[in-house]
């Protein structure tokens, strides 16, 4: 090559070097189901992480309800274009665990990328739920919630009730509801996520089994157990309250929550993750309290079970992408990030360090009741209250909704509906067990 040609080649290489931008960011697709204030929170977390480093870009995408996003991800996985990270509600955990080859355990993702990963730093009830029987943590706890009791202090005041003392027992709930109705309240109490709050959490809170085999955590051959005398008594009591206009059914999932924020319903059992919405949008003073219980039941109150969702890492991605996912999960685990999220949303601080940081900041003192979710969950768990992990759980939840609606409408007795939940639920469990043997 003559000198002129060589000089031109060097110039071209130099120009090319300067014209190539810094290495392109690796994009990480994150599918989620968070709406309204919680959707804003998810977007802000992604922005904060993206601004904290240059190599990776988290791309959050809302994919519909938990049911819808899970269905979409299954279809995308089969077509070879699944997201990197999928938010799955706790109800889908057993299904994800059984999806061999579709997911990569979070512990493996973290250690492969060189991060120290210790499940012991997480609140035990949270870590235990997402850990396989072999002791491997499979998904990353993200928006873990539990069921709590919300009440409208202004409505309580108008009804002559103590605004600083929520009803602790179901008998007290009924008395408070009667006073609220007498003071002109059209909807004294409603329930969100009725299967979760009135059957699943209710069982753990009273230290009775929801299903055999430690509620499914000890094996795929678990069967439903929600037609005990205690379950029947509770659903019967709610049915009687419905007849008297003390309890008003407002729909499935979190649909009833809007009726609390608007002031229409004065009391509600729902997710601790509802806190951010109430704090931002309610035009009245409100309180948070532990779930009511039946005081004659030995061992009650025990502890509530986990709700919300975790983040699953999908299989078949590039090594560099897994490094980015690990870096993002490491960011999400930082106590200051966790604590800020907990204060903002009402979801649990998933690590003990984040809980301690929040406590030290004085947040719980300044916002009474915000520690209820944590204290309900950090109690010592029993084999009956560790959590519920059943196959085809999405379908079982739909069955719970269908049958309970028959009770509230006066078309079935509590016993008939609960017997049907057991029978139909067991059919789903048997089907799942056969498919995953």
Short mmCIF file of C-alpha atoms in Angstrom, two decimals:
data_model
loop_
_atom_site.label_atom_id
_atom_site.label_comp_id
_atom_site.label_asym_id
_atom_site.label_seq_id
_atom_site.Cartn_x
_atom_site.Cartn_y
_atom_site.Cartn_z
CA UNK A 1 0.00 0.00 0.00
CA UNK A 2 1.56 3.35 -0.98
CA UNK A 3 1.91 6.16 1.53
CA UNK A 4 -1.11 8.14 0.23
CA UNK A 5 -3.41 5.13 0.39
CA UNK A 6 -2.18 4.28 3.87
CA UNK A 7 -2.78 7.83 5.06
CA UNK A 8 -6.32 7.75 3.61
CA UNK A 9 -7.01 4.39 5.31
CA UNK A 10 -5.77 5.69 8.67
CA UNK A 11 -7.89 8.83 8.25
CA UNK A 12 -10.97 6.70 7.42
CA UNK A 13 -10.43 4.45 10.45
CA UNK A 14 -9.92 7.49 12.70
CA UNK A 15 -13.07 9.16 11.35
CA UNK A 16 -15.04 5.97 11.83
CA UNK A 17 -13.79 5.67 15.41
CA UNK A 18 -14.92 9.19 16.19
CA UNK A 19 -18.27 8.89 14.43
CA UNK A 20 -19.30 5.68 16.26
CA UNK A 21 -21.28 6.66 19.34
CA UNK A 22 -20.41 5.24 22.75
CA UNK A 23 -21.42 1.61 22.96
CA UNK A 24 -25.18 1.29 22.54
CA UNK A 25 -27.16 0.64 25.70
CA UNK A 26 -28.51 -2.84 26.22
CA UNK A 27 -32.30 -2.60 26.45
CA UNK A 28 -34.17 -4.71 28.99
CA UNK A 29 -37.91 -5.21 28.42
CA UNK A 30 -40.00 -5.25 31.62
CA UNK A 31 -43.68 -6.16 31.36
CA UNK A 32 -45.85 -5.12 34.30
CA UNK A 33 -49.45 -4.65 35.44
CA UNK A 34 -49.23 -1.50 37.54
CA UNK A 35 -51.77 1.26 36.94
CA UNK A 36 -52.39 4.83 38.16
CA UNK A 37 -50.11 5.91 41.05
CA UNK A 38 -48.36 2.52 41.10
CA UNK A 39 -47.76 2.72 37.34
CA UNK A 40 -46.08 6.11 37.91
CA UNK A 41 -43.91 4.48 40.59
CA UNK A 42 -42.74 1.72 38.20
CA UNK A 43 -41.84 4.30 35.52
CA UNK A 44 -39.97 6.40 38.08
CA UNK A 45 -37.95 3.37 39.27
CA UNK A 46 -36.92 2.64 35.67
CA UNK A 47 -35.96 6.30 35.11
CA UNK A 48 -33.93 6.39 38.32
CA UNK A 49 -32.05 3.20 37.41
CA UNK A 50 -31.46 4.33 33.83
CA UNK A 51 -30.02 7.65 35.07
CA UNK A 52 -27.77 5.86 37.59
CA UNK A 53 -25.65 4.08 34.94
CA UNK A 54 -24.92 4.13 31.22
CA UNK A 55 -24.86 0.49 30.08
CA UNK A 56 -28.48 -0.64 30.41
CA UNK A 57 -31.91 0.78 29.75
CA UNK A 58 -34.95 -0.68 31.50
CA UNK A 59 -38.05 -0.36 29.30
CA UNK A 60 -41.23 -0.78 31.39
CA UNK A 61 -44.39 -1.67 29.45
CA UNK A 62 -47.89 -1.96 30.91
CA UNK A 63 -49.39 -5.24 29.65
CA UNK A 64 -52.86 -5.22 31.21
CA UNK A 65 -54.04 -6.94 34.36
CA UNK A 66 -51.95 -9.62 36.06
CA UNK A 67 -53.96 -12.32 34.26
CA UNK A 68 -53.57 -10.60 30.89
CA UNK A 69 -49.82 -9.96 31.15
CA UNK A 70 -49.16 -13.57 32.16
CA UNK A 71 -51.16 -14.87 29.18
CA UNK A 72 -49.35 -12.43 26.85
CA UNK A 73 -45.95 -13.52 28.18
CA UNK A 74 -46.72 -17.23 27.66
CA UNK A 75 -47.68 -16.49 24.03
CA UNK A 76 -44.58 -14.30 23.56
CA UNK A 77 -42.31 -16.98 25.03
CA UNK A 78 -43.66 -19.57 22.61
CA UNK A 79 -43.09 -17.17 19.74
CA UNK A 80 -39.52 -16.49 20.90
CA UNK A 81 -40.00 -12.84 21.87
CA UNK A 82 -40.76 -12.87 25.60
CA UNK A 83 -39.76 -9.87 27.72
CA UNK A 84 -36.63 -10.11 29.87
CA UNK A 85 -38.55 -9.44 33.08
CA UNK A 86 -42.17 -10.35 33.79
CA UNK A 87 -44.15 -9.19 36.79
CA UNK A 88 -46.33 -12.09 37.98
CA UNK A 89 -48.86 -11.91 40.81
CA UNK A 90 -48.43 -14.34 43.68
CA UNK A 91 -51.34 -16.41 42.35
CA UNK A 92 -49.25 -17.33 39.31
CA UNK A 93 -46.22 -18.51 41.32
CA UNK A 94 -46.90 -22.26 41.18
CA UNK A 95 -47.55 -22.05 37.43
CA UNK A 96 -44.26 -20.17 36.88
CA UNK A 97 -42.37 -22.64 39.08
CA UNK A 98 -43.71 -25.48 36.95
CA UNK A 99 -42.74 -23.74 33.68
CA UNK A 100 -39.54 -25.68 33.21
CA UNK A 101 -37.20 -24.05 30.74
CA UNK A 102 -39.19 -20.80 30.58
CA UNK A 103 -37.55 -18.99 33.48
CA UNK A 104 -34.12 -18.55 35.06
CA UNK A 105 -34.02 -18.55 38.90
CA UNK A 106 -33.24 -15.09 40.24
CA UNK A 107 -30.52 -16.49 42.52
CA UNK A 108 -28.67 -17.85 39.47
CA UNK A 109 -29.06 -14.57 37.54
CA UNK A 110 -27.54 -12.63 40.46
CA UNK A 111 -24.63 -14.98 41.27
CA UNK A 112 -23.75 -15.48 37.57
CA UNK A 113 -23.39 -11.70 37.29
CA UNK A 114 -21.08 -11.64 40.31
CA UNK A 115 -23.52 -10.22 42.87
CA UNK A 116 -23.64 -11.56 46.40
CA UNK A 117 -27.16 -12.89 46.72
CA UNK A 118 -28.40 -13.74 50.19
CA UNK A 119 -32.10 -14.67 50.54
CA UNK A 120 -31.74 -14.15 54.31
CA UNK A 121 -31.76 -10.35 53.89
CA UNK A 122 -35.40 -10.51 52.76
CA UNK A 123 -38.34 -10.56 55.16
CA UNK A 124 -38.72 -14.34 55.79
CA UNK A 125 -42.40 -14.55 54.79
CA UNK A 126 -41.53 -12.89 51.49
CA UNK A 127 -38.38 -14.88 50.67
CA UNK A 128 -39.96 -18.19 51.70
CA UNK A 129 -42.88 -17.75 49.35
CA UNK A 130 -40.69 -17.41 46.26
CA UNK A 131 -38.26 -20.18 47.23
CA UNK A 132 -38.45 -23.68 45.75
CA UNK A 133 -38.70 -26.77 47.98
CA UNK A 134 -34.98 -27.29 47.18
CA UNK A 135 -34.18 -23.91 48.76
CA UNK A 136 -33.50 -21.88 45.60
CA UNK A 137 -35.05 -18.42 45.34
CA UNK A 138 -36.83 -18.39 41.99
CA UNK A 139 -38.18 -14.89 41.52
CA UNK A 140 -37.36 -11.42 42.79
CA UNK A 141 -39.84 -10.05 45.37
CA UNK A 142 -41.01 -6.71 44.02
CA UNK A 143 -44.39 -5.34 45.05
CA UNK A 144 -45.13 -7.65 47.95
CA UNK A 145 -48.28 -6.70 49.79
CA UNK A 146 -50.59 -8.11 52.38
CA UNK A 147 -54.22 -7.55 53.33
CA UNK A 148 -55.05 -4.70 55.70
CA UNK A 149 -58.15 -2.88 56.95
CA UNK A 150 -58.85 0.69 55.82
CA UNK A 151 -61.44 2.95 57.44
CA UNK A 152 -62.76 6.45 56.83
CA UNK A 153 -62.14 8.47 60.01
CA UNK A 154 -64.52 11.26 58.97
CA UNK A 155 -67.34 8.74 58.50
CA UNK A 156 -66.49 7.15 61.86
CA UNK A 157 -66.66 10.57 63.53
CA UNK A 158 -70.05 11.33 61.96
CA UNK A 159 -71.35 7.94 63.19
CA UNK A 160 -70.12 8.53 66.75
CA UNK A 161 -67.37 5.89 66.47
CA UNK A 162 -63.85 6.19 67.87
CA UNK A 163 -61.72 7.52 64.99
CA UNK A 164 -58.50 6.26 66.54
CA UNK A 165 -59.66 2.72 67.17
CA UNK A 166 -60.58 0.49 64.24
CA UNK A 167 -62.80 -2.54 64.84
CA UNK A 168 -60.48 -5.38 65.92
CA UNK A 169 -62.95 -8.27 65.64
CA UNK A 170 -65.63 -9.18 63.11
CA UNK A 171 -68.28 -8.62 65.79
CA UNK A 172 -66.98 -5.06 66.18
CA UNK A 173 -67.01 -4.61 62.38
CA UNK A 174 -70.72 -5.53 62.31
CA UNK A 175 -71.49 -3.08 65.16
CA UNK A 176 -69.51 -0.29 63.45
CA UNK A 177 -71.28 -1.04 60.15
CA UNK A 178 -74.69 -0.76 61.87
CA UNK A 179 -73.75 2.63 63.36
CA UNK A 180 -72.46 3.85 59.99
CA UNK A 181 -75.70 2.77 58.32
CA UNK A 182 -77.77 4.48 61.02
CA UNK A 183 -75.80 7.70 60.41
CA UNK A 184 -76.82 7.58 56.73
CA UNK A 185 -73.92 5.66 55.17
CA UNK A 186 -75.13 3.65 52.17
CA UNK A 187 -72.06 1.38 52.09
CA UNK A 188 -70.62 0.71 55.54
CA UNK A 189 -68.14 -1.93 54.32
CA UNK A 190 -67.01 -3.48 51.05
CA UNK A 191 -64.27 -5.99 50.25
CA UNK A 192 -61.67 -5.97 47.51
CA UNK A 193 -60.03 -9.18 46.27
CA UNK A 194 -62.68 -11.13 48.18
CA UNK A 195 -61.09 -14.58 47.74
CA UNK A 196 -57.70 -13.31 48.88
CA UNK A 197 -58.98 -11.27 51.82
CA UNK A 198 -61.92 -13.41 53.06
CA UNK A 199 -60.69 -16.96 52.39
CA UNK A 200 -56.92 -17.02 51.85
CA UNK A 201 -55.70 -14.34 54.28
CA UNK A 202 -58.61 -15.14 56.59
CA UNK A 203 -57.34 -18.74 56.90
CA UNK A 204 -53.75 -17.79 57.70
CA UNK A 205 -54.87 -15.01 60.09
CA UNK A 206 -56.84 -17.65 62.02
CA UNK A 207 -54.09 -20.28 61.68
CA UNK A 208 -56.31 -22.75 59.80
CA UNK A 209 -55.44 -24.44 56.53
CA UNK A 210 -56.75 -23.06 53.26
CA UNK A 211 -55.54 -26.22 51.51
CA UNK A 212 -53.75 -29.38 52.58
CA UNK A 213 -50.00 -29.98 52.14
CA UNK A 214 -49.22 -26.70 53.93
CA UNK A 215 -51.44 -24.81 51.50
CA UNK A 216 -49.63 -26.38 48.55
CA UNK A 217 -46.11 -25.42 49.63
CA UNK A 218 -45.32 -29.05 50.50
CA UNK A 219 -46.52 -30.73 47.32
CA UNK A 220 -48.59 -30.69 44.15
CA UNK A 221 -51.18 -33.06 45.66
CA UNK A 222 -52.71 -30.34 47.85
CA UNK A 223 -56.51 -30.13 48.12
CA UNK A 224 -58.85 -27.31 49.19
CA UNK A 225 -60.07 -27.04 52.80
CA UNK A 226 -62.21 -23.89 52.89
CA UNK A 227 -65.50 -25.49 53.94
CA UNK A 228 -64.69 -25.86 57.66
CA UNK A 229 -67.19 -24.65 60.29
CA UNK A 230 -65.08 -21.47 60.77
CA UNK A 231 -65.08 -20.59 57.06
CA UNK A 232 -68.83 -21.28 56.83
CA UNK A 233 -69.52 -19.15 59.90
CA UNK A 234 -67.56 -16.20 58.45
CA UNK A 235 -69.17 -16.26 54.99
CA UNK A 236 -72.60 -16.70 56.65
CA UNK A 237 -71.95 -13.61 58.79
CA UNK A 238 -70.98 -11.58 55.72
CA UNK A 239 -74.09 -12.86 53.89
CA UNK A 240 -76.28 -11.67 56.79
CA UNK A 241 -74.53 -8.30 56.70
CA UNK A 242 -75.21 -8.12 52.96
CA UNK A 243 -78.93 -8.78 53.58
CA UNK A 244 -79.05 -5.94 56.09
CA UNK A 245 -77.21 -3.51 53.81
CA UNK A 246 -74.18 -3.41 56.11
CA UNK A 247 -71.86 -5.05 53.57
CA UNK A 248 -72.19 -4.00 49.92
CA UNK A 249 -70.53 -6.12 47.22
CA UNK A 250 -68.79 -3.90 44.68
CA UNK A 251 -67.16 -6.32 42.26
CA UNK A 252 -64.10 -8.46 41.70
CA UNK A 253 -60.39 -7.79 42.09
CA UNK A 254 -59.57 -4.26 43.15
CA UNK A 255 -62.69 -2.73 41.53
CA UNK A 256 -64.27 -1.96 44.96
CA UNK A 257 -61.29 0.22 45.96
CA UNK A 258 -62.68 3.19 44.01
CA UNK A 259 -65.73 3.20 46.30
CA UNK A 260 -63.48 3.72 49.33
CA UNK A 261 -61.43 6.52 47.75
CA UNK A 262 -64.64 8.32 46.74
CA UNK A 263 -65.96 8.12 50.32
CA UNK A 264 -68.92 5.94 49.30
CA UNK A 265 -67.81 2.90 51.39
CA UNK A 266 -66.51 3.61 54.88
CA UNK A 267 -64.53 0.42 55.56
CA UNK A 268 -62.61 -1.96 53.31
CA UNK A 269 -60.28 -4.92 53.47
CA UNK A 270 -57.77 -4.81 50.63
CA UNK A 271 -54.08 -4.68 49.75
CA UNK A 272 -51.53 -2.63 51.65
CA UNK A 273 -50.50 -1.53 48.13
CA UNK A 274 -53.72 0.54 47.98
CA UNK A 275 -52.14 3.06 50.39
CA UNK A 276 -50.52 5.28 47.73
CA UNK A 277 -53.86 5.73 45.95
CA UNK A 278 -55.77 6.61 49.15
CA UNK A 279 -53.04 8.97 50.33
CA UNK A 280 -53.04 10.83 47.02
CA UNK A 281 -56.75 10.84 46.14
CA UNK A 282 -58.94 10.52 49.26
CA UNK A 283 -60.49 13.78 50.45
CA UNK A 284 -60.95 12.54 54.03
CA UNK A 285 -58.88 11.38 56.99
CA UNK A 286 -58.34 7.63 56.94
CA UNK A 287 -56.79 4.95 59.09
CA UNK A 288 -55.08 1.60 58.52
CA UNK A 289 -55.46 -1.30 60.92
CA UNK A 290 -54.85 -5.04 61.16
CA UNK A 291 -57.46 -7.40 59.71
CA UNK A 292 -60.41 -8.18 62.00
CA UNK A 293 -60.55 -11.68 63.51
CA UNK A 294 -62.74 -14.00 65.58
CA UNK A 295 -61.39 -13.80 69.10
CA UNK A 296 -62.69 -17.25 70.12
CA UNK A 297 -60.45 -18.99 67.55
CA UNK A 298 -57.28 -20.36 69.20
CA UNK A 299 -54.10 -18.96 67.67
CA UNK A 300 -55.80 -15.94 66.10
CA UNK A 301 -54.56 -13.54 65.00
CA UNK A 302 -51.59 -15.38 63.48
CA UNK A 303 -50.06 -13.69 60.39
CA UNK A 304 -51.34 -12.64 57.01
CA UNK A 305 -50.11 -14.04 53.71
CA UNK A 306 -48.25 -12.39 50.91
CA UNK A 307 -49.95 -10.75 47.97
CA UNK A 308 -48.74 -8.49 45.21
CA UNK A 309 -46.22 -9.78 42.71
CA UNK A 310 -42.64 -10.73 42.00
CA UNK A 311 -40.34 -10.34 39.01
CA UNK A 312 -39.48 -13.44 36.98
CA UNK A 313 -36.54 -13.59 34.60
CA UNK A 314 -37.38 -15.25 31.29
CA UNK A 315 -35.07 -17.80 29.67
CA UNK A 316 -33.34 -17.58 26.28
CA UNK A 317 -31.73 -14.14 26.60
CA UNK A 318 -28.13 -12.98 26.01
CA UNK A 319 -25.48 -13.05 28.75
CA UNK A 320 -25.11 -9.25 28.61
CA UNK A 321 -28.86 -8.82 29.09
CA UNK A 322 -28.80 -11.04 32.19
CA UNK A 323 -26.02 -8.84 33.59
CA UNK A 324 -28.29 -5.82 33.13
CA UNK A 325 -31.18 -7.58 34.87
CA UNK A 326 -28.91 -8.45 37.80
CA UNK A 327 -27.73 -4.83 38.03
CA UNK A 328 -31.34 -3.63 38.04
CA UNK A 329 -32.36 -6.12 40.76
CA UNK A 330 -29.34 -5.06 42.81
CA UNK A 331 -30.52 -1.45 42.47
CA UNK A 332 -34.06 -2.39 43.53
CA UNK A 333 -32.67 -4.17 46.62
CA UNK A 334 -30.89 -1.11 47.98
CA UNK A 335 -32.40 -0.19 51.39
CA UNK A 336 -32.92 3.46 50.39
CA UNK A 337 -34.73 2.48 47.15
CA UNK A 338 -36.85 -0.10 49.00
CA UNK A 339 -37.71 2.29 51.82
CA UNK A 340 -38.74 5.08 49.42
CA UNK A 341 -40.95 2.61 47.49
CA UNK A 342 -42.55 1.31 50.70
CA UNK A 343 -43.34 4.86 51.90
CA UNK A 344 -44.77 5.82 48.53
CA UNK A 345 -46.92 2.76 47.79
CA UNK A 346 -47.74 0.83 50.98
CA UNK A 347 -46.12 -2.29 49.53
CA UNK A 348 -43.85 -4.10 51.97
CA UNK A 349 -40.20 -3.18 52.33
CA UNK A 350 -38.88 -6.52 51.11
CA UNK A 351 -35.68 -6.44 53.14
CA UNK A 352 -35.22 -6.14 56.90
CA UNK A 353 -32.70 -3.31 56.30
CA UNK A 354 -35.32 -1.28 54.39
CA UNK A 355 -37.85 -1.76 57.20
CA UNK A 356 -35.29 -0.60 59.78
CA UNK A 357 -34.34 2.42 57.64
CA UNK A 358 -38.02 3.40 57.34
CA UNK A 359 -38.54 3.01 61.08
CA UNK A 360 -35.44 5.09 61.84
CA UNK A 361 -36.70 7.88 59.55
CA UNK A 362 -39.76 8.33 61.80
CA UNK A 363 -42.19 7.53 58.95
CA UNK A 364 -44.29 5.07 60.98
CA UNK A 365 -44.67 7.57 63.85
CA UNK A 366 -45.68 10.35 61.45
CA UNK A 367 -48.06 8.06 59.50
CA UNK A 368 -49.74 5.78 62.05
CA UNK A 369 -50.87 2.45 60.62
CA UNK A 370 -48.33 2.33 57.79
CA UNK A 371 -46.38 -0.35 59.68
CA UNK A 372 -49.44 -2.63 60.00
CA UNK A 373 -48.65 -4.57 56.83
CA UNK A 374 -45.11 -5.25 58.02
CA UNK A 375 -45.99 -6.23 61.58
CA UNK A 376 -48.74 -8.57 60.30
CA UNK A 377 -46.19 -10.31 58.07
CA UNK A 378 -43.09 -10.47 60.27
CA UNK A 379 -44.73 -12.53 63.00
CA UNK A 380 -43.57 -16.12 63.36
CA UNK A 381 -45.27 -18.21 60.68
CA UNK A 382 -46.72 -21.71 61.06
CA UNK A 383 -47.15 -24.47 58.48
CA UNK A 384 -50.73 -23.26 58.07
CA UNK A 385 -49.81 -19.61 57.54
CA UNK A 386 -46.60 -19.56 55.51
CA UNK A 387 -48.43 -18.72 52.29
CA UNK A 388 -50.55 -20.36 49.61
CA UNK A 389 -49.00 -21.80 46.49
CA UNK A 390 -51.43 -23.79 44.37
CA UNK A 391 -51.48 -24.77 40.72
CA UNK A 392 -54.16 -23.30 38.42
CA UNK A 393 -54.62 -20.69 41.13
CA UNK A 394 -55.85 -18.05 38.68
CA UNK A 395 -58.78 -20.37 37.85
CA UNK A 396 -59.36 -21.12 41.55
CA UNK A 397 -59.58 -17.40 42.30
CA UNK A 398 -62.23 -17.05 39.56
CA UNK A 399 -64.17 -19.96 41.14
CA UNK A 400 -64.00 -18.22 44.55
CA UNK A 401 -65.42 -15.06 42.97
CA UNK A 402 -68.24 -16.90 41.17
CA UNK A 403 -69.34 -18.86 44.22
CA UNK A 404 -69.12 -15.97 46.70
CA UNK A 405 -71.17 -13.80 44.33
CA UNK A 406 -73.92 -16.44 44.55
CA UNK A 407 -73.89 -16.03 48.35
CA UNK A 408 -74.03 -12.22 48.30
CA UNK A 409 -76.93 -12.42 45.82
CA UNK A 410 -78.81 -14.78 48.18
CA UNK A 411 -78.78 -17.64 45.63
CA UNK A 412 -76.59 -20.03 47.64
CA UNK A 413 -75.90 -20.66 51.31
CA UNK A 414 -72.38 -20.18 52.61
CA UNK A 415 -71.99 -23.96 52.96
CA UNK A 416 -73.18 -24.66 49.40
CA UNK A 417 -70.79 -22.09 47.95
CA UNK A 418 -67.78 -23.21 50.00
CA UNK A 419 -68.46 -26.88 49.22
CA UNK A 420 -68.55 -25.90 45.53
CA UNK A 421 -65.25 -23.98 45.85
CA UNK A 422 -63.65 -27.11 47.37
CA UNK A 423 -65.07 -29.44 44.72
CA UNK A 424 -64.32 -27.20 41.72
CA UNK A 425 -60.99 -26.08 43.16
CA UNK A 426 -59.87 -29.67 43.67
CA UNK A 427 -60.68 -30.46 40.03
CA UNK A 428 -58.26 -27.67 39.05
CA UNK A 429 -55.61 -28.94 41.47
CA UNK A 430 -55.90 -32.51 40.15
CA UNK A 431 -55.56 -31.28 36.59
CA UNK A 432 -52.43 -29.27 37.48
CA UNK A 433 -50.92 -32.17 39.41
CA UNK A 434 -51.38 -34.57 36.45
CA UNK A 435 -49.87 -32.07 34.00
CA UNK A 436 -46.80 -31.43 36.14
CA UNK A 437 -45.91 -34.84 37.55
#
